[in-house]
Amino acid sequence: MKCLKCIYIISIALLGTFDLAISQHIKRENIIAIHNANVIPMNEEGILINYSIIIRNGIITEIGSSGTIKVPKNAEVIDAKGKYLIPGLSDMHVHLEGQAWNIIYPREKKFSTDEINYNDILFLYLANGVTLINVMSGFPEHIAIRDSVKKGNLLGPRILLSRMIDGADKAWPPPISTWVNNPQEAKLSVIDAYEMGYDRIKVYSFLSKESYDTIIATAEKLGMPVDGHIPVSSSVEQVAESGQRMIAHSEEMLKFTTDYSPDQIDYFSSLLSKSNIWLTATLTTSNNMAKLFEKGEVQLAKPGTEYLHPQMKGIWEYLFENLYKPVANERKAVVKDGYEQFQKSFVYDFYRKGGKLLSGTDALVPTILPGFSIHDELLELVNVGLTPFEALRVSTTDAHRFLGDLEIAGTIEKGKVANLVLLNSNPLKDISNTRNIYGVFSQETFITAEEIKKRLFEINKSYENLIQIKKMN
């Protein structure tokens, strides 16, 4: 046991050394030149062939044809010939590991703060080109993590944090969510989240209509956007006009209809596309849920799970055994039919009517791999009818349009933050090429594919050691 502990401590120390090296790299190298890239700027459709970009302190300061851009002598030069440069991707619906999840674990399986390494957890997103995440059930400890990333002390994607609020005794227990019994408690929960430093509020399914309305009104006064589910006490029509900023899943409509006809799809897509509300489709969530019902054990061990923190693996197993496995066959068929017959057509119709769409995966749901699953969601969007360019726009430009900061991020233009992904192949020809990453630009540094591979290997070994230690304690 002592040897295993030593191995684990050494592995953590090695990761700390890696992080320190990145930190030193950030401070030392503040000018990066990307030379001869094929740039997909996303402010317009098309490719800028053989362009060069100068990045100073994480900001794009020059962009132009390679023959017109002078590369500073002290720049770190990246030869991008034959590569394709896109803005960083976004996952606008994720969940992170944290102390709150210990509520579902027996005592011997709980994870301490020291055993949850956010360097590793967040790296899975950067490794997949995701430079922005929206955490839709944030915990108090995540506030410090978000701020560390913002200050450049922790390498990771930009983090938005929502506090989840729900009716009492229905779904996720405190401290995962905040339960409220009446409008007064609902009002206080929003004020508390605001004072703690959360960015947004997430409403869940079992709020009373009165509590929901109070949350919307209180959050509006405080300047906090509200996202989330459509409470069963409300309706699609009411939420469309409520001031709620975003609906978290395309499956939310299925709470209010069993009619999958083109007329019903047209009704919902027309209603929501005419409103000011955004939609995170999370099609990969529903697709994977249907697969989970059919081949649960196989799906829980899919490639990529070796990079999951053991706490998340435990959450997957708990949810599968307690929520998914007991589901009746009739209900399983409803989920599959809802995805196949309603959600896919609805998302396409909503988007074609001018609806505002975001990319999100609901990472932490069983089989949804953090970071990796954004590529599955982009493929889902293309499969339902979006072009590769449109799918990329949903995950880049539109995410920042949603946040209201498109003037500083979301496209490749002079003056924008240089959160970028360099790909080996053209994603406009095949959206699956977003998986084929040559390197990622984030927080004033360039992380190569080789560094990503090495780091993932180290993360896997670290988790293997942690699992062995917990088994022997």
XYZ file of C-alpha atoms in Angstrom:
473
model
C 0.000 0.000 0.000
C 2.851 2.358 0.834
C 4.377 1.730 -2.580
C 1.109 2.474 -4.316
C 0.773 5.688 -2.371
C 4.313 6.614 -3.360
C 3.514 5.937 -7.008
C 0.380 8.069 -6.798
C 2.248 10.923 -5.118
C 5.016 10.728 -7.720
C 2.481 10.747 -10.560
C 0.784 13.812 -9.116
C 4.184 15.464 -8.742
C 4.953 14.727 -12.378
C 1.672 16.287 -13.441
C 2.481 19.255 -11.261
C 5.798 19.555 -13.084
C 3.950 19.463 -16.401
C 1.594 22.206 -15.230
C 4.540 24.266 -13.971
C 6.240 23.888 -17.334
C 3.131 25.178 -19.054
C 2.916 28.055 -16.580
C 6.534 28.990 -17.239
C 5.918 28.653 -20.971
C 2.995 31.051 -20.756
C 5.099 33.673 -18.983
C 8.134 33.256 -21.211
C 6.499 32.930 -24.647
C 4.017 35.696 -25.196
C 4.337 35.989 -28.977
C 3.210 33.145 -31.227
C 3.230 33.168 -35.031
C 1.056 30.678 -36.908
C 2.515 30.454 -40.404
C 0.851 29.258 -43.638
C -2.409 28.043 -42.086
C -5.681 27.508 -43.898
C -7.871 29.709 -41.717
C -11.598 29.103 -41.275
C -12.396 32.441 -39.606
C -16.133 31.756 -38.990
C -17.096 35.413 -39.472
C -17.908 34.319 -43.015
C -18.054 31.014 -44.839
C -14.884 29.984 -46.621
C -11.184 29.346 -46.107
C -8.331 31.852 -46.097
C -5.545 29.887 -47.783
C -1.945 30.206 -46.523
C -2.575 32.876 -43.935
C -0.376 33.864 -41.018
C -1.491 35.039 -37.604
C 0.460 36.850 -34.897
C -0.695 36.310 -31.311
C 0.578 38.620 -28.578
C -0.293 37.799 -24.972
C -3.185 35.652 -26.094
C -4.718 38.217 -28.481
C -4.686 38.096 -32.288
C -2.857 41.257 -33.328
C -2.223 40.546 -37.013
C -3.793 38.314 -39.644
C -3.143 38.249 -43.359
C -1.696 36.418 -46.320
C 1.607 34.841 -45.286
C 3.587 37.002 -47.702
C 2.284 40.184 -46.085
C 2.846 39.350 -42.417
C 6.239 39.970 -40.817
C 7.025 37.410 -38.129
C 8.680 38.929 -35.020
C 12.150 37.557 -34.311
C 11.245 36.502 -30.778
C 8.048 34.692 -31.784
C 7.399 30.998 -31.331
C 6.743 29.994 -34.945
C 4.312 27.197 -35.739
C 4.449 25.816 -39.261
C 0.797 25.219 -40.119
C 1.187 24.375 -43.799
C -1.624 22.058 -44.848
C -3.410 22.523 -41.499
C -6.789 24.117 -40.799
C -7.316 26.693 -38.073
C -10.703 27.154 -36.390
C -11.879 29.025 -33.278
C -12.052 27.017 -30.067
C -15.131 24.833 -29.635
C -17.704 25.185 -26.863
C -19.655 22.689 -24.781
C -22.545 24.642 -23.342
C -23.895 21.863 -21.131
C -21.461 19.974 -18.915
C -21.119 18.820 -15.320
C -17.877 18.556 -13.354
C -16.703 16.247 -10.638
C -16.734 17.664 -7.126
C -17.419 17.144 -3.443
C -21.192 17.409 -3.858
C -21.306 14.093 -5.708
C -20.147 12.317 -2.549
C -23.789 12.444 -1.452
C -24.494 9.409 -3.653
C -21.495 7.392 -2.443
C -21.117 5.134 0.592
C -18.511 6.419 3.007
C -15.681 4.181 1.808
C -16.070 5.380 -1.787
C -16.164 9.127 -1.199
C -13.465 11.285 -2.780
C -11.569 13.929 -0.861
C -10.608 17.315 -2.271
C -7.024 16.102 -2.694
C -8.229 13.196 -4.838
C -10.057 15.417 -7.337
C -7.414 17.007 -9.559
C -8.995 19.677 -11.753
C -5.801 19.990 -13.807
C -6.612 16.550 -15.187
C -10.377 16.980 -15.363
C -10.235 20.208 -17.352
C -7.465 18.983 -19.629
C -9.868 16.563 -21.339
C -11.693 19.576 -22.758
C -8.571 21.311 -24.061
C -7.325 18.007 -25.483
C -10.423 18.017 -27.682
C -10.290 21.664 -28.706
C -12.989 22.803 -26.274
C -12.001 26.202 -24.885
C -15.361 27.177 -23.340
C -17.626 25.124 -21.051
C -20.914 25.918 -19.347
C -21.156 23.984 -16.056
C -24.858 23.529 -15.402
C -24.660 22.290 -11.815
C -21.808 24.242 -10.296
C -20.584 23.661 -6.744
C -18.929 26.208 -4.428
C -15.479 24.673 -5.023
C -15.899 25.279 -8.762
C -15.955 29.038 -8.204
C -12.296 29.010 -7.191
C -11.468 26.712 -10.117
C -13.195 29.066 -12.564
C -11.316 32.029 -11.124
C -7.970 30.203 -11.282
C -8.478 29.566 -14.986
C -9.502 33.188 -15.520
C -6.332 34.418 -13.798
C -4.122 32.058 -15.798
C -3.102 30.022 -12.756
C -4.807 26.858 -14.006
C -4.771 25.567 -17.569
C -8.277 24.883 -18.780
C -11.219 26.122 -20.811
C -13.080 29.254 -19.843
C -15.737 28.216 -17.320
C -19.277 29.489 -16.811
C -21.003 28.346 -13.619
C -24.706 27.844 -12.995
C -26.357 27.035 -9.677
C -29.083 24.424 -10.104
C -32.409 25.077 -8.347
C -35.287 22.601 -8.169
C -38.399 21.701 -6.236
C -37.807 19.689 -3.070
C -37.574 15.892 -2.782
C -37.786 15.145 -6.491
C -34.439 14.769 -8.231
C -30.824 15.686 -7.439
C -30.439 16.181 -3.673
C -28.499 18.999 -2.024
C -25.687 19.926 -2.314
C -25.875 18.868 -5.990
C -28.856 21.184 -6.410
C -30.701 23.660 -4.190
C -34.206 22.546 -3.206
C -36.898 25.159 -2.701
C -40.425 24.689 -1.351
C -41.949 28.064 -2.151
C -41.331 31.383 -3.939
C -39.630 32.965 -0.921
C -37.046 30.165 -0.772
C -36.661 30.424 -4.541
C -35.902 34.149 -4.279
C -33.355 33.605 -1.509
C -31.647 30.801 -3.439
C -31.050 33.113 -6.408
C -29.725 35.893 -4.175
C -27.445 33.400 -2.425
C -26.077 32.133 -5.763
C -25.455 35.710 -6.883
C -23.609 36.611 -3.686
C -21.485 33.453 -3.885
C -20.323 34.407 -7.373
C -22.183 32.089 -9.724
C -22.581 33.333 -13.302
C -25.987 31.907 -14.103
C -28.991 30.041 -12.699
C -30.201 26.649 -13.903
C -33.863 25.798 -13.358
C -34.786 22.137 -13.099
C -37.883 20.120 -13.847
C -39.831 20.069 -10.584
C -40.136 23.707 -9.606
C -43.622 25.002 -8.940
C -44.880 27.586 -11.403
C -44.738 30.250 -8.668
C -41.158 29.402 -7.691
C -40.092 29.335 -11.345
C -41.587 32.769 -11.993
C -39.894 34.126 -8.866
C -36.511 32.773 -9.961
C -36.847 34.421 -13.371
C -37.869 37.773 -11.854
C -35.190 37.760 -9.133
C -32.413 36.710 -11.505
C -33.403 39.416 -13.971
C -33.083 42.084 -11.286
C -29.622 40.782 -10.403
C -28.499 40.477 -14.022
C -28.143 36.684 -13.860
C -29.231 34.757 -16.968
C -31.474 31.720 -16.395
C -31.053 28.488 -18.374
C -32.240 24.947 -17.902
C -35.196 22.628 -18.135
C -38.856 23.367 -18.740
C -40.578 22.681 -15.396
C -43.455 20.207 -15.653
C -45.580 22.802 -13.831
C -45.119 25.172 -16.764
C -45.392 24.760 -20.537
C -43.334 25.267 -23.667
C -45.452 28.301 -24.491
C -44.913 29.932 -21.099
C -41.164 29.305 -21.029
C -40.775 30.701 -24.554
C -42.010 34.062 -23.258
C -40.647 33.871 -19.709
C -37.236 35.450 -20.152
C -35.423 32.131 -19.691
C -32.301 32.408 -21.806
C -31.753 28.810 -22.899
C -33.495 25.424 -22.926
C -30.977 22.764 -21.952
C -32.200 19.849 -24.116
C -34.233 19.286 -27.263
C -35.923 16.428 -25.392
C -37.610 18.930 -23.054
C -40.496 19.245 -25.524
C -41.279 15.555 -25.049
C -42.555 16.309 -21.542
C -45.501 18.024 -23.168
C -46.379 15.861 -26.156
C -46.497 12.286 -27.402
C -47.282 13.545 -30.887
C -44.254 13.241 -33.175
C -46.077 14.367 -36.291
C -44.668 16.992 -38.677
C -47.422 19.365 -37.559
C -46.404 19.120 -33.898
C -42.732 19.528 -34.764
C -43.617 22.566 -36.866
C -45.617 24.049 -33.997
C -42.811 23.790 -31.427
C -40.042 24.816 -33.824
C -42.032 27.840 -35.024
C -42.943 28.882 -31.484
C -39.391 28.701 -30.146
C -37.584 30.046 -33.208
C -39.722 33.201 -33.042
C -38.898 33.734 -29.369
C -35.598 34.995 -27.978
C -34.741 31.668 -26.343
C -31.721 29.528 -27.216
C -31.637 25.723 -27.413
C -28.842 23.320 -26.548
C -29.753 20.250 -28.594
C -27.764 17.568 -26.648
C -28.662 15.044 -29.344
C -25.703 12.874 -28.429
C -27.150 12.540 -24.921
C -30.393 11.021 -26.174
C -28.623 8.849 -28.736
C -26.234 7.482 -26.123
C -29.069 6.919 -23.671
C -30.815 4.708 -26.218
C -27.573 2.761 -26.705
C -27.142 2.515 -22.941
C -30.520 0.828 -22.645
C -29.504 -1.765 -25.235
C -25.885 -2.505 -24.264
C -25.238 -0.810 -20.954
C -22.130 -2.615 -19.741
C -20.443 -2.314 -23.141
C -21.183 1.404 -23.350
C -19.873 2.051 -19.838
C -16.488 0.651 -20.904
C -16.275 2.451 -24.270
C -12.889 3.801 -25.466
C -11.985 7.010 -23.678
C -13.269 5.956 -20.267
C -9.682 5.326 -19.218
C -9.295 9.110 -18.949
C -12.319 9.567 -16.690
C -11.763 10.460 -13.073
C -12.794 7.482 -10.886
C -15.490 9.622 -9.297
C -17.153 10.118 -12.666
C -16.879 6.414 -13.422
C -18.623 5.780 -10.122
C -21.349 8.288 -10.988
C -21.879 6.529 -14.321
C -22.221 3.154 -12.610
C -24.554 4.544 -9.939
C -26.828 6.227 -12.476
C -26.865 3.167 -14.711
C -27.786 0.797 -11.879
C -30.313 3.085 -10.191
C -31.836 5.167 -12.985
C -31.305 3.520 -16.359
C -31.249 -0.238 -15.751
C -34.610 -0.329 -13.904
C -36.427 1.537 -16.691
C -39.262 -0.491 -18.199
C -38.907 -1.615 -21.810
C -41.875 0.525 -22.811
C -40.153 3.637 -21.481
C -36.893 2.690 -23.203
C -38.771 2.523 -26.497
C -40.254 5.969 -25.839
C -36.761 7.448 -25.362
C -35.482 5.892 -28.569
C -38.563 6.884 -30.570
C -38.453 10.409 -29.174
C -34.867 10.793 -30.344
C -35.394 9.197 -33.762
C -38.855 10.506 -34.608
C -39.012 13.877 -32.856
C -35.749 15.387 -31.623
C -33.723 15.097 -34.813
C -36.440 16.606 -36.995
C -37.276 19.238 -34.397
C -33.666 20.450 -34.063
C -33.269 20.708 -37.832
C -36.614 22.484 -38.281
C -35.906 24.848 -35.377
C -32.536 25.806 -36.859
C -33.853 26.229 -40.403
C -36.547 28.577 -39.106
C -33.865 30.806 -37.578
C -33.759 29.247 -34.108
C -30.725 29.933 -31.943
C -28.798 26.714 -31.397
C -25.873 25.815 -29.120
C -23.636 22.745 -28.910
C -23.766 20.803 -25.652
C -23.300 17.227 -24.494
C -24.471 16.930 -20.864
C -21.081 15.432 -20.029
C -21.250 13.348 -16.842
C -24.360 11.516 -18.043
C -23.278 7.874 -18.484
C -21.254 7.271 -21.684
C -20.904 11.022 -22.426
C -17.142 11.544 -22.319
C -16.004 15.035 -21.251
C -14.341 16.816 -24.157
C -14.459 13.887 -26.547
C -18.254 13.974 -26.859
C -18.366 17.435 -28.434
C -17.242 15.794 -31.675
C -20.158 13.362 -31.399
C -22.553 16.291 -30.974
C -21.160 18.107 -34.012
C -21.635 14.935 -36.043
C -25.205 14.646 -34.741
C -25.923 18.187 -35.924
C -24.582 17.423 -39.386
C -26.503 14.153 -39.525
C -29.795 15.950 -38.885
C -29.136 18.344 -41.763
C -26.805 21.186 -40.760
C -23.793 21.753 -42.987
C -20.347 21.302 -41.410
C -19.909 25.084 -41.475
C -23.231 25.572 -39.663
C -22.312 22.985 -37.036
C -18.982 24.735 -36.460
C -20.732 28.087 -36.225
C -23.077 26.711 -33.567
C -20.075 25.613 -31.482
C -17.930 28.714 -32.019
C -19.478 32.000 -33.126
C -22.974 31.333 -31.809
C -21.755 30.413 -28.330
C -20.251 33.881 -27.999
C -23.276 35.514 -29.575
C -25.285 33.794 -26.822
C -22.924 35.193 -24.180
C -22.891 38.655 -25.719
C -19.107 38.775 -26.123
C -18.714 38.104 -29.840
C -16.629 41.269 -30.100
C -13.788 39.537 -28.221
C -14.098 35.832 -29.119
C -15.746 33.271 -31.377
C -14.121 34.158 -34.712
C -10.558 34.444 -36.004
C -10.096 38.177 -36.435
C -7.728 40.900 -35.306
C -8.353 41.842 -31.691
C -9.998 38.539 -30.732
C -8.870 36.176 -27.973
C -6.690 33.447 -29.478
C -8.556 30.356 -28.304
C -7.914 28.295 -31.413
C -7.694 24.722 -32.686
C -5.299 23.623 -35.426
C -6.593 20.592 -37.325
C -4.796 18.190 -39.637
C -7.741 17.971 -42.039
C -10.534 20.157 -43.368
C -13.638 20.058 -41.111
C -15.763 21.695 -43.824
C -15.366 18.537 -45.913
C -15.970 16.158 -43.004
C -17.032 17.402 -39.575
C -15.341 14.370 -37.997
C -12.036 16.061 -38.806
C -12.500 18.172 -35.666
C -11.180 15.084 -33.864
C -7.927 15.161 -35.844
C -6.168 17.796 -33.765
C -2.628 19.023 -34.442
C -2.630 21.413 -31.509
C -4.690 23.728 -29.316
C -4.075 27.392 -28.463
C -5.281 28.450 -25.031
C -4.103 30.904 -22.384
C -1.179 32.200 -24.427
C 0.325 28.811 -25.162
C 0.250 26.102 -27.813
C -0.387 22.522 -26.719
C 0.789 20.041 -29.342
C -0.793 16.702 -30.174
C 2.290 15.021 -28.734
C 1.851 16.860 -25.433
C -1.828 15.943 -25.400
C -1.039 12.270 -25.942
C 1.593 12.296 -23.201
C -0.672 14.061 -20.751
C -3.577 11.686 -21.380
C -1.261 8.751 -20.710
C -0.180 10.318 -17.418
C -3.789 11.014 -16.435
C -4.738 7.391 -17.072
C -1.841 6.099 -14.957
C -2.650 8.532 -12.166
C -6.256 7.328 -12.031
C -5.216 3.675 -12.099
C -3.019 4.312 -9.063
C -5.777 6.218 -7.279
C -8.217 3.344 -7.820
C -5.751 0.844 -6.388
C -5.122 2.993 -3.321
C -8.836 3.353 -2.606
C -9.348 -0.392 -2.955
C -6.686 -1.063 -0.323
C -7.773 1.598 2.177
